[in-house]
GROMACS .gro file of C-alpha atoms in nm:
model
  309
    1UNK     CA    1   5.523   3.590  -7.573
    2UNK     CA    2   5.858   3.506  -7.426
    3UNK     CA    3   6.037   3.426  -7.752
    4UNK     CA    4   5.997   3.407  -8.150
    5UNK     CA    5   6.157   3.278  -8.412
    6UNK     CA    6   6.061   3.475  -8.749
    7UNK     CA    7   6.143   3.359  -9.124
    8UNK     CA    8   6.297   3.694  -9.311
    9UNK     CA    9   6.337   3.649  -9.643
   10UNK     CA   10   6.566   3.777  -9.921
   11UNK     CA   11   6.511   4.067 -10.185
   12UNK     CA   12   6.615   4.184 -10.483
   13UNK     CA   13   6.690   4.586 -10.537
   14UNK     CA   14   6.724   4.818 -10.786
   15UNK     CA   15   6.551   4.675 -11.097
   16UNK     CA   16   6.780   4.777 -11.317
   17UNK     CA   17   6.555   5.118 -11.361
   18UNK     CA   18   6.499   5.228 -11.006
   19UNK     CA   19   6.895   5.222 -10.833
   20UNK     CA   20   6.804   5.245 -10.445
   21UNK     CA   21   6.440   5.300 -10.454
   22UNK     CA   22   6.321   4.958 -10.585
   23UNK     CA   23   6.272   4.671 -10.431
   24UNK     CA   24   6.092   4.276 -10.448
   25UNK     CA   25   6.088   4.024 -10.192
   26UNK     CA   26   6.146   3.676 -10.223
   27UNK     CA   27   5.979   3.360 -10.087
   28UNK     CA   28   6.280   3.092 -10.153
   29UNK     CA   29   6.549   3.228  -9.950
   30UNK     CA   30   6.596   3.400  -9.611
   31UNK     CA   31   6.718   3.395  -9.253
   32UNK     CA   32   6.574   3.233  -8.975
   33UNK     CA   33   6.597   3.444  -8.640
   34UNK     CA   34   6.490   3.401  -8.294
   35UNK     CA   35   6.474   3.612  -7.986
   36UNK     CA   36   6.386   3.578  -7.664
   37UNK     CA   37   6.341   3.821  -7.387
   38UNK     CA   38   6.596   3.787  -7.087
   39UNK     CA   39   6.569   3.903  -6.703
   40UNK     CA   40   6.946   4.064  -6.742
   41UNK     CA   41   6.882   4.414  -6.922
   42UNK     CA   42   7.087   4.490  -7.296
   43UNK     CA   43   7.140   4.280  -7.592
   44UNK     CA   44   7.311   3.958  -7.684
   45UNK     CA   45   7.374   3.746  -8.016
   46UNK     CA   46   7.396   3.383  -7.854
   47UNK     CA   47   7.444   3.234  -8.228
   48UNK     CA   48   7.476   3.248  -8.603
   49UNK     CA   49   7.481   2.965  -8.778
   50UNK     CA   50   7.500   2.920  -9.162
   51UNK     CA   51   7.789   3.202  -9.191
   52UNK     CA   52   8.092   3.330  -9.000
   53UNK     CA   53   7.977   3.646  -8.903
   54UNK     CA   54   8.068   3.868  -8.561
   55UNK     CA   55   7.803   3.841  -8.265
   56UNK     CA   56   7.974   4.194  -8.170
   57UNK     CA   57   7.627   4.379  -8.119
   58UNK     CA   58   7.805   4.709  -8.216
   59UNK     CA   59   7.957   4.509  -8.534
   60UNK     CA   60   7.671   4.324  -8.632
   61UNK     CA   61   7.383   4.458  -8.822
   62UNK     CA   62   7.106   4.282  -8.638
   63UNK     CA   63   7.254   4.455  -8.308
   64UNK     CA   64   7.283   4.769  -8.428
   65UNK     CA   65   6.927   4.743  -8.599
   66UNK     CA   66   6.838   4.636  -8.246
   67UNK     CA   67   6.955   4.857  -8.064
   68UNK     CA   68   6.854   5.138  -8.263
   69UNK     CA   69   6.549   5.008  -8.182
   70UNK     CA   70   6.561   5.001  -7.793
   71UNK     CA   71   6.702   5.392  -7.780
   72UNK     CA   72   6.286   5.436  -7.869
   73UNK     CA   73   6.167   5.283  -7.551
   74UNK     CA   74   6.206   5.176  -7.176
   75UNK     CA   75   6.189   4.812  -7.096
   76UNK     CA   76   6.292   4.662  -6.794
   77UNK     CA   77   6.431   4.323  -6.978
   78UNK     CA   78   6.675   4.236  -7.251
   79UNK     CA   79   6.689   4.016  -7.543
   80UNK     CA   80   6.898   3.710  -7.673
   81UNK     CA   81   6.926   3.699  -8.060
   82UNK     CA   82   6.990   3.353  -8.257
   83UNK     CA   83   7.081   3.344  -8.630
   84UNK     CA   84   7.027   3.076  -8.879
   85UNK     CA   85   7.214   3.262  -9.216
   86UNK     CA   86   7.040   3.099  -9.513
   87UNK     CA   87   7.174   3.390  -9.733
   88UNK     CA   88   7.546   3.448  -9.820
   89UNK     CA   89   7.690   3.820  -9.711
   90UNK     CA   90   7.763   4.015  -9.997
   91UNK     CA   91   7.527   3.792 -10.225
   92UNK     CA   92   7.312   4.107 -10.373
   93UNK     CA   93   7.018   3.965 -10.240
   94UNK     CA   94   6.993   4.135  -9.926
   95UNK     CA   95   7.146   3.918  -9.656
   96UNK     CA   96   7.207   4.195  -9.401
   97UNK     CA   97   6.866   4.356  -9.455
   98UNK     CA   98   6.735   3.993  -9.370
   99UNK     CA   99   6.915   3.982  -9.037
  100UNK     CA  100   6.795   4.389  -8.955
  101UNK     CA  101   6.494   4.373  -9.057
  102UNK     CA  102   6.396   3.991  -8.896
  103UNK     CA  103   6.588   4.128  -8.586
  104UNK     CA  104   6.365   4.418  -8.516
  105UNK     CA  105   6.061   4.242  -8.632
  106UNK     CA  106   6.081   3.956  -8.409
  107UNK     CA  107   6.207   4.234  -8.111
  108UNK     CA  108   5.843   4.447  -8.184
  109UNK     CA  109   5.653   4.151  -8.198
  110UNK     CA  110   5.777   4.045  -7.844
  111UNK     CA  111   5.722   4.380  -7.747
  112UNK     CA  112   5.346   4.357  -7.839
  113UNK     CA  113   5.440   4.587  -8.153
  114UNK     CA  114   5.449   4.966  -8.053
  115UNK     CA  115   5.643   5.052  -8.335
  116UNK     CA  116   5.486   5.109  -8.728
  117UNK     CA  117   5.651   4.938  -9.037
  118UNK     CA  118   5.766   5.241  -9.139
  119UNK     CA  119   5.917   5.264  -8.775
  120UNK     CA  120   6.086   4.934  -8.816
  121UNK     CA  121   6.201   4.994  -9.183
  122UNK     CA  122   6.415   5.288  -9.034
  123UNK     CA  123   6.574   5.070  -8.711
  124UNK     CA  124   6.674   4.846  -8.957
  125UNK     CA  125   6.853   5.138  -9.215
  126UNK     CA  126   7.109   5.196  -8.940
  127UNK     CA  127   7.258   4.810  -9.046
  128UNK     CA  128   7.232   4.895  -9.390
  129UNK     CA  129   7.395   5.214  -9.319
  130UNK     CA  130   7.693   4.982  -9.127
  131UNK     CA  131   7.752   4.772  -9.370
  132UNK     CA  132   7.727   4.980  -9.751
  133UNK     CA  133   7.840   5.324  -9.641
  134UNK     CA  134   7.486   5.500  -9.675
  135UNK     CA  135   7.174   5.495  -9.569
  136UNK     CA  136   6.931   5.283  -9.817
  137UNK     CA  137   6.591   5.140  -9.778
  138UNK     CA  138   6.557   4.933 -10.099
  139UNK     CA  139   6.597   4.626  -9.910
  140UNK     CA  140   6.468   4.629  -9.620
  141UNK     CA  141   6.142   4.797  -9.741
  142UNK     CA  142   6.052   4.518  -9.913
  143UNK     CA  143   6.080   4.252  -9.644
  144UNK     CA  144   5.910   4.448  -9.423
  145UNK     CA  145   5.628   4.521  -9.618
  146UNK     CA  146   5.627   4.286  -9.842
  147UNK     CA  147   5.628   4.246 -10.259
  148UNK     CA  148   5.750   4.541 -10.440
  149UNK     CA  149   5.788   4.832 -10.334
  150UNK     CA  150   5.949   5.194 -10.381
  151UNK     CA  151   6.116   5.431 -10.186
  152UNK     CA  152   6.012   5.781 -10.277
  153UNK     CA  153   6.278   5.918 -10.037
  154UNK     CA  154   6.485   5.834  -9.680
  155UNK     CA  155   6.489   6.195  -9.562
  156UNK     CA  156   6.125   6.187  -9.457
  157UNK     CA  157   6.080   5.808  -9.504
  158UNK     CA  158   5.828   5.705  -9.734
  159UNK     CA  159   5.758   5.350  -9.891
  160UNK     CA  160   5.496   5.302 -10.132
  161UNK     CA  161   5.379   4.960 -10.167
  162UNK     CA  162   5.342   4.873 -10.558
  163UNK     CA  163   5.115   4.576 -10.710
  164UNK     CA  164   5.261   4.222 -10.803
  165UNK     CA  165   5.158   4.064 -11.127
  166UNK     CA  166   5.023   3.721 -11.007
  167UNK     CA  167   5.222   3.535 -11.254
  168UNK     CA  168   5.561   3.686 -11.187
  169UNK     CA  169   5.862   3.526 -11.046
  170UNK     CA  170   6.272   3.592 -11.034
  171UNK     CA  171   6.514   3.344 -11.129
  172UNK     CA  172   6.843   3.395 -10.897
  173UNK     CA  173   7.181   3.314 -11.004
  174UNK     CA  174   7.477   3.412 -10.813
  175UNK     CA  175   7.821   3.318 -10.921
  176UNK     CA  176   8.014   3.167 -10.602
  177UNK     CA  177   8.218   3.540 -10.563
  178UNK     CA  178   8.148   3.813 -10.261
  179UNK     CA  179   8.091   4.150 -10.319
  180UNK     CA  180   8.090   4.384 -10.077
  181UNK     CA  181   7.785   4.671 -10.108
  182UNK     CA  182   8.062   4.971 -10.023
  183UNK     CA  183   8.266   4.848 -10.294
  184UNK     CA  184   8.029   4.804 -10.578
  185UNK     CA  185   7.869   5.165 -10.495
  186UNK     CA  186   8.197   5.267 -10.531
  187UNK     CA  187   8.184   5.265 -10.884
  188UNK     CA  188   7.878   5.423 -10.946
  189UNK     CA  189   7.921   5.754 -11.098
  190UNK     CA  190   7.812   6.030 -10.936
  191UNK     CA  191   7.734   6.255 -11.209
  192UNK     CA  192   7.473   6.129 -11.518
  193UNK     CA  193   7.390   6.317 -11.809
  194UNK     CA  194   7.059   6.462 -11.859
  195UNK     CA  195   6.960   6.224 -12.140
  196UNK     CA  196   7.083   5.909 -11.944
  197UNK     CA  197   6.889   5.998 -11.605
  198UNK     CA  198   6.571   6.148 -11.849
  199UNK     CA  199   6.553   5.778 -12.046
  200UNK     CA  200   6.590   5.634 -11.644
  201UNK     CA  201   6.297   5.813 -11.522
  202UNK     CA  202   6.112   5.723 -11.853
  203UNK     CA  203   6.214   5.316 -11.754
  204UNK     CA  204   6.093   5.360 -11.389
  205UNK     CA  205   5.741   5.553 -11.491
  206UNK     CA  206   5.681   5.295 -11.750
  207UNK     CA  207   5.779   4.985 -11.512
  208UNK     CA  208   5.587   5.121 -11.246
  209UNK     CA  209   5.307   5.090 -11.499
  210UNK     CA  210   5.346   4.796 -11.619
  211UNK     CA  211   5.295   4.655 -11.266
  212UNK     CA  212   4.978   4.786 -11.248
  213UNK     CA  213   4.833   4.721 -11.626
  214UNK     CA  214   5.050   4.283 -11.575
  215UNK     CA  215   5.157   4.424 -11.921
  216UNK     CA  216   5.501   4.203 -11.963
  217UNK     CA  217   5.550   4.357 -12.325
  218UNK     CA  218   5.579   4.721 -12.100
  219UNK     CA  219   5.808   4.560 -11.834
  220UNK     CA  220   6.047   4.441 -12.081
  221UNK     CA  221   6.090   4.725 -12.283
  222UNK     CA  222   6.101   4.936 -11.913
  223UNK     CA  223   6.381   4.738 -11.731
  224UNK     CA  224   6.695   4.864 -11.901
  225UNK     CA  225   6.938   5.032 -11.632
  226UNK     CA  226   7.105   5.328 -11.845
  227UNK     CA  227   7.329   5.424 -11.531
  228UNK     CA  228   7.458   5.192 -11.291
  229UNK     CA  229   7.484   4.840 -11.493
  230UNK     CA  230   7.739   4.936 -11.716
  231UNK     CA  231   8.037   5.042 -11.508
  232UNK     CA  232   7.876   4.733 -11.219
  233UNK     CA  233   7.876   4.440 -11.508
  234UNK     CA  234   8.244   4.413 -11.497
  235UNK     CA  235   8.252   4.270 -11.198
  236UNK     CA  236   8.013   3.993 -11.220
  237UNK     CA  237   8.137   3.742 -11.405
  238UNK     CA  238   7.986   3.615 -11.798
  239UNK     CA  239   7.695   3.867 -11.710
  240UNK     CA  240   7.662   3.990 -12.045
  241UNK     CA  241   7.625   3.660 -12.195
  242UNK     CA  242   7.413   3.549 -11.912
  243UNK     CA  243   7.169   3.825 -11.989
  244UNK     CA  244   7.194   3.721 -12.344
  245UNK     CA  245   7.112   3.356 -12.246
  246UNK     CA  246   6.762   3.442 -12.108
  247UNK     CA  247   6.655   3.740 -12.346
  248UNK     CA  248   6.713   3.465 -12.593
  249UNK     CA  249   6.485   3.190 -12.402
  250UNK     CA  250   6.202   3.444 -12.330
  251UNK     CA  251   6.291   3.638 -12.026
  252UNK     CA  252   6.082   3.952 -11.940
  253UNK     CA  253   6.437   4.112 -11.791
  254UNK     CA  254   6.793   4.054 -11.644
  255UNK     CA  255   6.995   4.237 -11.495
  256UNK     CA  256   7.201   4.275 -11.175
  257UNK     CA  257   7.037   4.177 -10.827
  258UNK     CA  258   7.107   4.490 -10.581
  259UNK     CA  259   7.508   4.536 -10.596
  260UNK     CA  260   7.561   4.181 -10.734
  261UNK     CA  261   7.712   3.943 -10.770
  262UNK     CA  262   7.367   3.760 -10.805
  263UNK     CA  263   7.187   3.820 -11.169
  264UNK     CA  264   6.811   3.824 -11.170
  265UNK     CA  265   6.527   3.744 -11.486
  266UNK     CA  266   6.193   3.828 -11.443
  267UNK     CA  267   6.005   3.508 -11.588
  268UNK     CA  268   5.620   3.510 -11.600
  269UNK     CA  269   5.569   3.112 -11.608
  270UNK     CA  270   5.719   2.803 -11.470
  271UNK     CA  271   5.838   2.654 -11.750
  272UNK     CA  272   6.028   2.930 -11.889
  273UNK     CA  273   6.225   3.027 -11.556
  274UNK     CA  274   6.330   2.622 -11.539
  275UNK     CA  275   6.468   2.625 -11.922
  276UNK     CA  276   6.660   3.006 -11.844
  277UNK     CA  277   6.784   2.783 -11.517
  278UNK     CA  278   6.920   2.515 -11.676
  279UNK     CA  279   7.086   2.734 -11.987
  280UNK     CA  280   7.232   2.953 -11.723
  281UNK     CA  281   7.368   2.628 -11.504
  282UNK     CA  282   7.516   2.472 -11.835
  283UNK     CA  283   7.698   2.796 -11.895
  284UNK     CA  284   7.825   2.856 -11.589
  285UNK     CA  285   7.907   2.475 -11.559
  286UNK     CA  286   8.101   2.478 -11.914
  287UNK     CA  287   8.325   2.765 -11.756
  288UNK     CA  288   8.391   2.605 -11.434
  289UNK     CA  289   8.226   2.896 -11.294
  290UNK     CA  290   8.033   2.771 -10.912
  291UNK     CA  291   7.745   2.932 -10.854
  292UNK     CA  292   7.394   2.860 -10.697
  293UNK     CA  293   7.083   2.897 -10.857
  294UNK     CA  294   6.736   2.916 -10.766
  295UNK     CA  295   6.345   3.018 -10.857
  296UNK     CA  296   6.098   3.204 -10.698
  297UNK     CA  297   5.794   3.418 -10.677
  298UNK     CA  298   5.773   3.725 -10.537
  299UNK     CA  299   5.637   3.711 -10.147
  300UNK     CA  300   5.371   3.898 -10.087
  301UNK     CA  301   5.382   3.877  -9.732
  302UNK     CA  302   5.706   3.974  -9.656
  303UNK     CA  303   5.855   3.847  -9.264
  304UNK     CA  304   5.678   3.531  -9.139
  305UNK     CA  305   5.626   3.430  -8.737
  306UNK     CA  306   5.734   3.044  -8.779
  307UNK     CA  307   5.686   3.021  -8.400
  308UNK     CA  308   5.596   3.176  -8.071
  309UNK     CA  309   5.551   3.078  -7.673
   0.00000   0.00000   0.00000
Protein backbone atom coordinates (compact mmCIF):
# COMPACT_ATOMS: atom_id res chain seq x y z
CA UNK A 1 0.00 0.00 0.00
CA UNK A 2 1.05 3.48 -0.92
CA UNK A 3 -1.71 5.34 0.93
CA UNK A 4 -4.92 4.92 3.28
CA UNK A 5 -7.51 6.72 4.32
CA UNK A 6 -8.97 5.26 7.76
CA UNK A 7 -12.46 6.25 9.48
CA UNK A 8 -11.57 6.94 13.46
CA UNK A 9 -14.34 7.37 15.35
CA UNK A 10 -15.34 9.24 18.52
CA UNK A 11 -15.61 7.97 22.27
CA UNK A 12 -17.00 8.65 25.25
CA UNK A 13 -14.78 8.43 28.72
CA UNK A 14 -15.17 8.17 32.11
CA UNK A 15 -18.68 6.76 32.72
CA UNK A 16 -19.41 8.70 35.34
CA UNK A 17 -17.90 5.71 37.71
CA UNK A 18 -14.57 4.98 36.13
CA UNK A 19 -12.75 8.87 35.72
CA UNK A 20 -9.77 8.01 33.22
CA UNK A 21 -9.98 4.35 33.00
CA UNK A 22 -13.30 3.96 31.08
CA UNK A 23 -13.99 4.19 27.87
CA UNK A 24 -16.86 3.36 24.72
CA UNK A 25 -16.50 3.96 21.18
CA UNK A 26 -18.85 5.33 18.92
CA UNK A 27 -20.04 4.47 15.38
CA UNK A 28 -21.82 8.01 14.40
CA UNK A 29 -19.05 10.35 14.62
CA UNK A 30 -15.31 10.47 13.79
CA UNK A 31 -12.44 11.74 11.68
CA UNK A 32 -11.53 10.77 8.41
CA UNK A 33 -7.61 10.57 7.86
CA UNK A 34 -5.38 9.70 5.10
CA UNK A 35 -1.72 9.11 4.65
CA UNK A 36 0.41 8.40 2.16
CA UNK A 37 3.99 7.44 2.08
CA UNK A 38 6.42 10.07 0.38
CA UNK A 39 10.04 9.61 -1.29
CA UNK A 40 11.27 12.89 0.88
CA UNK A 41 12.02 11.41 4.50
CA UNK A 42 9.92 13.15 7.87
CA UNK A 43 6.41 14.10 8.32
CA UNK A 44 3.91 16.50 6.87
CA UNK A 45 0.12 17.54 7.55
CA UNK A 46 -0.90 18.63 3.86
CA UNK A 47 -4.64 19.38 5.27
CA UNK A 48 -7.37 19.58 7.85
CA UNK A 49 -10.48 20.26 6.89
CA UNK A 50 -13.67 20.47 9.07
CA UNK A 51 -11.72 22.62 11.89
CA UNK A 52 -9.05 25.30 12.19
CA UNK A 53 -6.47 23.46 13.68
CA UNK A 54 -2.33 23.89 13.29
CA UNK A 55 -0.60 21.44 10.68
CA UNK A 56 2.59 22.30 13.01
CA UNK A 57 3.67 18.50 13.39
CA UNK A 58 5.25 19.44 16.79
CA UNK A 59 1.77 21.32 17.65
CA UNK A 60 -0.54 18.96 16.37
CA UNK A 61 -1.54 15.81 18.03
CA UNK A 62 -1.62 13.55 15.02
CA UNK A 63 2.20 14.66 14.46
CA UNK A 64 3.30 14.19 17.60
CA UNK A 65 1.35 10.74 17.84
CA UNK A 66 3.25 10.20 14.59
CA UNK A 67 6.20 10.86 15.28
CA UNK A 68 6.30 9.18 18.45
CA UNK A 69 5.69 6.54 16.38
CA UNK A 70 8.63 6.75 13.85
CA UNK A 71 11.39 7.21 16.93
CA UNK A 72 10.42 3.04 17.03
CA UNK A 73 11.72 2.31 13.62
CA UNK A 74 13.96 3.01 10.48
CA UNK A 75 12.26 3.71 7.25
CA UNK A 76 13.76 5.12 4.38
CA UNK A 77 10.41 7.23 3.32
CA UNK A 78 8.10 9.75 4.91
CA UNK A 79 4.50 10.35 5.19
CA UNK A 80 1.86 13.07 4.16
CA UNK A 81 -1.12 13.29 6.64
CA UNK A 82 -4.72 14.68 5.47
CA UNK A 83 -7.51 15.51 7.97
CA UNK A 84 -11.17 15.56 7.49
CA UNK A 85 -12.32 16.88 11.41
CA UNK A 86 -15.85 15.51 11.77
CA UNK A 87 -15.52 16.08 15.61
CA UNK A 88 -15.31 19.55 17.31
CA UNK A 89 -11.93 20.11 19.63
CA UNK A 90 -12.79 20.30 23.06
CA UNK A 91 -16.26 18.48 22.42
CA UNK A 92 -15.69 15.63 25.31
CA UNK A 93 -15.98 13.13 22.84
CA UNK A 94 -12.54 12.55 22.02
CA UNK A 95 -11.64 14.60 18.97
CA UNK A 96 -7.85 14.59 19.49
CA UNK A 97 -7.72 10.89 20.38
CA UNK A 98 -9.54 10.49 16.89
CA UNK A 99 -6.82 12.32 15.01
CA UNK A 100 -3.79 10.23 17.26
CA UNK A 101 -5.07 7.32 17.22
CA UNK A 102 -6.39 7.29 13.18
CA UNK A 103 -2.90 8.89 12.56
CA UNK A 104 -0.84 6.06 13.82
CA UNK A 105 -3.24 3.49 12.69
CA UNK A 106 -3.31 4.40 9.17
CA UNK A 107 0.89 5.04 9.55
CA UNK A 108 1.18 0.98 10.90
CA UNK A 109 -1.06 -0.17 8.43
CA UNK A 110 1.15 1.35 5.60
CA UNK A 111 3.93 0.05 7.36
CA UNK A 112 2.56 -3.57 7.06
CA UNK A 113 1.75 -3.26 10.97
CA UNK A 114 4.91 -4.03 13.14
CA UNK A 115 3.56 -2.40 15.97
CA UNK A 116 0.71 -4.15 18.63
CA UNK A 117 -2.51 -2.20 19.67
CA UNK A 118 -1.22 -1.81 22.79
CA UNK A 119 1.91 -0.32 20.90
CA UNK A 120 -0.26 2.09 19.05
CA UNK A 121 -2.52 2.99 22.07
CA UNK A 122 0.76 4.41 23.70
CA UNK A 123 2.07 6.53 20.30
CA UNK A 124 -1.08 7.98 20.43
CA UNK A 125 -0.98 8.98 24.59
CA UNK A 126 1.84 11.39 23.74
CA UNK A 127 -1.20 13.72 21.84
CA UNK A 128 -3.33 13.20 24.65
CA UNK A 129 -0.54 14.05 26.86
CA UNK A 130 -0.14 17.53 24.47
CA UNK A 131 -3.24 18.55 24.60
CA UNK A 132 -4.87 17.74 28.55
CA UNK A 133 -1.71 18.06 30.60
CA UNK A 134 -1.34 14.20 31.44
CA UNK A 135 -0.99 11.20 30.13
CA UNK A 136 -4.55 9.28 29.69
CA UNK A 137 -5.62 6.32 27.74
CA UNK A 138 -9.42 6.42 28.20
CA UNK A 139 -9.86 7.56 24.79
CA UNK A 140 -7.80 6.35 22.70
CA UNK A 141 -8.11 2.77 24.10
CA UNK A 142 -11.31 2.51 22.97
CA UNK A 143 -10.88 3.46 19.32
CA UNK A 144 -8.19 1.39 19.03
CA UNK A 145 -9.61 -1.56 20.28
CA UNK A 146 -12.80 -1.07 19.99
CA UNK A 147 -16.24 -1.05 22.38
CA UNK A 148 -15.59 -0.59 25.96
CA UNK A 149 -12.90 -0.87 27.51
CA UNK A 150 -10.76 -0.17 30.80
CA UNK A 151 -7.54 0.95 31.61
CA UNK A 152 -6.17 -0.90 34.59
CA UNK A 153 -3.12 1.41 34.56
CA UNK A 154 -0.64 3.69 32.03
CA UNK A 155 2.55 2.91 33.96
CA UNK A 156 2.80 -0.59 32.52
CA UNK A 157 -0.01 -0.15 29.93
CA UNK A 158 -2.75 -2.40 30.18
CA UNK A 159 -6.28 -2.29 28.43
CA UNK A 160 -8.79 -4.77 29.13
CA UNK A 161 -11.37 -5.12 26.59
CA UNK A 162 -14.96 -5.35 28.41
CA UNK A 163 -18.30 -6.89 26.75
CA UNK A 164 -21.05 -4.67 25.01
CA UNK A 165 -24.66 -5.36 25.73
CA UNK A 166 -26.09 -5.85 22.16
CA UNK A 167 -28.88 -3.53 22.76
CA UNK A 168 -26.95 -0.57 24.09
CA UNK A 169 -26.48 2.76 22.57
CA UNK A 170 -25.41 6.59 23.77
CA UNK A 171 -27.37 9.50 23.01
CA UNK A 172 -24.83 12.63 22.52
CA UNK A 173 -25.70 16.09 23.26
CA UNK A 174 -23.22 18.77 23.31
CA UNK A 175 -24.16 22.32 23.97
CA UNK A 176 -22.42 24.61 21.17
CA UNK A 177 -19.49 25.73 24.06
CA UNK A 178 -15.56 24.46 24.00
CA UNK A 179 -13.96 23.11 26.77
CA UNK A 180 -10.63 22.60 26.93
CA UNK A 181 -9.47 18.96 28.67
CA UNK A 182 -6.55 20.97 30.88
CA UNK A 183 -9.12 23.19 32.10
CA UNK A 184 -11.89 20.93 33.16
CA UNK A 185 -9.20 18.55 34.98
CA UNK A 186 -8.38 21.49 36.60
CA UNK A 187 -11.11 21.30 38.84
CA UNK A 188 -11.01 17.94 39.82
CA UNK A 189 -10.02 17.55 43.33
CA UNK A 190 -7.18 15.88 44.12
CA UNK A 191 -7.96 14.55 47.40
CA UNK A 192 -11.47 12.24 47.96
CA UNK A 193 -12.63 10.93 51.07
CA UNK A 194 -12.54 7.37 51.83
CA UNK A 195 -16.33 6.91 51.69
CA UNK A 196 -16.65 8.88 48.34
CA UNK A 197 -13.76 6.85 46.43
CA UNK A 198 -15.11 3.36 48.51
CA UNK A 199 -18.97 4.01 47.02
CA UNK A 200 -16.76 4.79 43.42
CA UNK A 201 -15.10 1.55 43.40
CA UNK A 202 -18.44 -0.11 44.52
CA UNK A 203 -20.11 1.86 41.06
CA UNK A 204 -17.22 0.65 38.80
CA UNK A 205 -17.25 -3.25 40.21
CA UNK A 206 -20.94 -3.27 39.86
CA UNK A 207 -20.95 -1.55 36.22
CA UNK A 208 -18.32 -3.68 35.15
CA UNK A 209 -20.82 -6.38 36.01
CA UNK A 210 -23.55 -5.33 34.68
CA UNK A 211 -21.81 -5.43 31.27
CA UNK A 212 -21.28 -8.82 31.51
CA UNK A 213 -24.77 -10.15 33.19
CA UNK A 214 -26.85 -7.01 30.03
CA UNK A 215 -28.46 -6.37 33.51
CA UNK A 216 -29.70 -2.51 32.81
CA UNK A 217 -31.43 -2.47 36.37
CA UNK A 218 -27.38 -2.99 37.68
CA UNK A 219 -26.05 -0.34 35.21
CA UNK A 220 -28.36 2.21 36.37
CA UNK A 221 -28.06 1.93 39.86
CA UNK A 222 -23.88 1.62 39.06
CA UNK A 223 -23.36 4.84 36.95
CA UNK A 224 -23.44 7.56 39.59
CA UNK A 225 -19.99 9.59 39.56
CA UNK A 226 -19.52 10.47 43.43
CA UNK A 227 -16.22 12.48 42.56
CA UNK A 228 -15.67 14.33 39.53
CA UNK A 229 -19.39 15.36 38.28
CA UNK A 230 -20.15 17.58 40.92
CA UNK A 231 -17.48 20.26 40.93
CA UNK A 232 -17.44 19.48 36.47
CA UNK A 233 -21.50 20.11 36.16
CA UNK A 234 -21.09 23.75 36.60
CA UNK A 235 -19.69 24.23 33.63
CA UNK A 236 -21.93 22.54 31.26
CA UNK A 237 -24.76 24.30 30.83
CA UNK A 238 -28.77 23.05 32.14
CA UNK A 239 -26.90 19.65 32.88
CA UNK A 240 -28.73 18.97 35.90
CA UNK A 241 -32.01 19.35 34.35
CA UNK A 242 -30.84 17.61 31.30
CA UNK A 243 -30.01 14.58 33.36
CA UNK A 244 -33.35 15.00 34.93
CA UNK A 245 -35.01 15.07 31.44
CA UNK A 246 -33.89 11.50 30.52
CA UNK A 247 -33.98 9.71 34.06
CA UNK A 248 -37.52 10.87 33.72
CA UNK A 249 -38.11 9.33 30.02
CA UNK A 250 -36.34 6.00 30.90
CA UNK A 251 -32.68 6.47 30.54
CA UNK A 252 -30.32 3.73 31.92
CA UNK A 253 -27.69 6.83 32.82
CA UNK A 254 -26.45 10.45 32.11
CA UNK A 255 -23.88 12.02 32.90
CA UNK A 256 -20.92 14.00 31.51
CA UNK A 257 -19.09 12.70 28.23
CA UNK A 258 -15.15 12.70 29.09
CA UNK A 259 -14.42 16.48 30.29
CA UNK A 260 -17.65 17.80 28.66
CA UNK A 261 -19.22 19.82 27.42
CA UNK A 262 -21.11 16.88 25.63
CA UNK A 263 -23.76 14.92 28.08
CA UNK A 264 -24.26 11.26 27.39
CA UNK A 265 -27.56 8.62 28.30
CA UNK A 266 -27.15 5.19 28.00
CA UNK A 267 -30.53 4.09 26.21
CA UNK A 268 -31.15 0.33 25.57
CA UNK A 269 -33.78 0.76 22.58
CA UNK A 270 -34.46 2.98 19.69
CA UNK A 271 -37.39 4.42 20.61
CA UNK A 272 -36.45 5.60 23.92
CA UNK A 273 -33.03 7.35 22.87
CA UNK A 274 -35.31 9.32 19.96
CA UNK A 275 -38.03 10.58 22.72
CA UNK A 276 -34.76 11.58 25.40
CA UNK A 277 -33.50 13.36 21.87
CA UNK A 278 -36.23 15.28 21.17
CA UNK A 279 -36.99 16.32 25.12
CA UNK A 280 -33.40 17.28 25.32
CA UNK A 281 -33.58 19.41 21.76
CA UNK A 282 -36.90 21.14 23.02
CA UNK A 283 -35.07 22.15 26.16
CA UNK A 284 -32.18 23.30 24.87
CA UNK A 285 -34.24 25.00 22.02
CA UNK A 286 -36.67 26.80 24.69
CA UNK A 287 -33.35 28.34 26.23
CA UNK A 288 -31.81 29.42 23.10
CA UNK A 289 -29.13 27.16 24.03
CA UNK A 290 -27.26 25.66 20.27
CA UNK A 291 -26.19 22.49 20.54
CA UNK A 292 -25.93 19.28 18.32
CA UNK A 293 -27.34 16.13 19.03
CA UNK A 294 -26.99 12.73 17.93
CA UNK A 295 -27.58 8.68 18.52
CA UNK A 296 -25.53 5.87 18.40
CA UNK A 297 -24.43 2.42 19.26
CA UNK A 298 -21.45 1.53 20.59
CA UNK A 299 -18.75 0.32 17.72
CA UNK A 300 -17.47 -2.70 18.21
CA UNK A 301 -14.87 -2.47 15.78
CA UNK A 302 -13.25 0.46 16.63
CA UNK A 303 -10.85 2.29 13.45
CA UNK A 304 -12.12 1.33 9.97
CA UNK A 305 -9.76 1.14 6.52
CA UNK A 306 -12.37 3.08 4.15
CA UNK A 307 -9.68 2.75 1.44
CA UNK A 308 -6.31 1.58 0.30
CA UNK A 309 -3.95 1.45 -3.08
Amino acid sequence: MESIKVFSPGSITNLSCGYDILGMCLESRGDEITVSKTSKKGLTIKSISGFDLTKDINKNVSGIAAQSLLSKINIDHGFEIEINKGIKPGSGIGSSAASSAGTVYAINQLLDSPFSLLDLVKFSMEGEKFVSGAYHADNVAPIIFGGITLVRTIDDLDIIPLPTPKDLEVVIVRPNIEIKTADSRKVVKKKVKIEKMTQQSANLGSFVSSLYSEDYDLMSRSVIDQIVEPDRAVLIPEFKKIKMISKGIGSIAAGISGSGPSIFTLSNNRVTSNKILDKISDHYNSMDINFDGFISKVNSGGIKIIESK
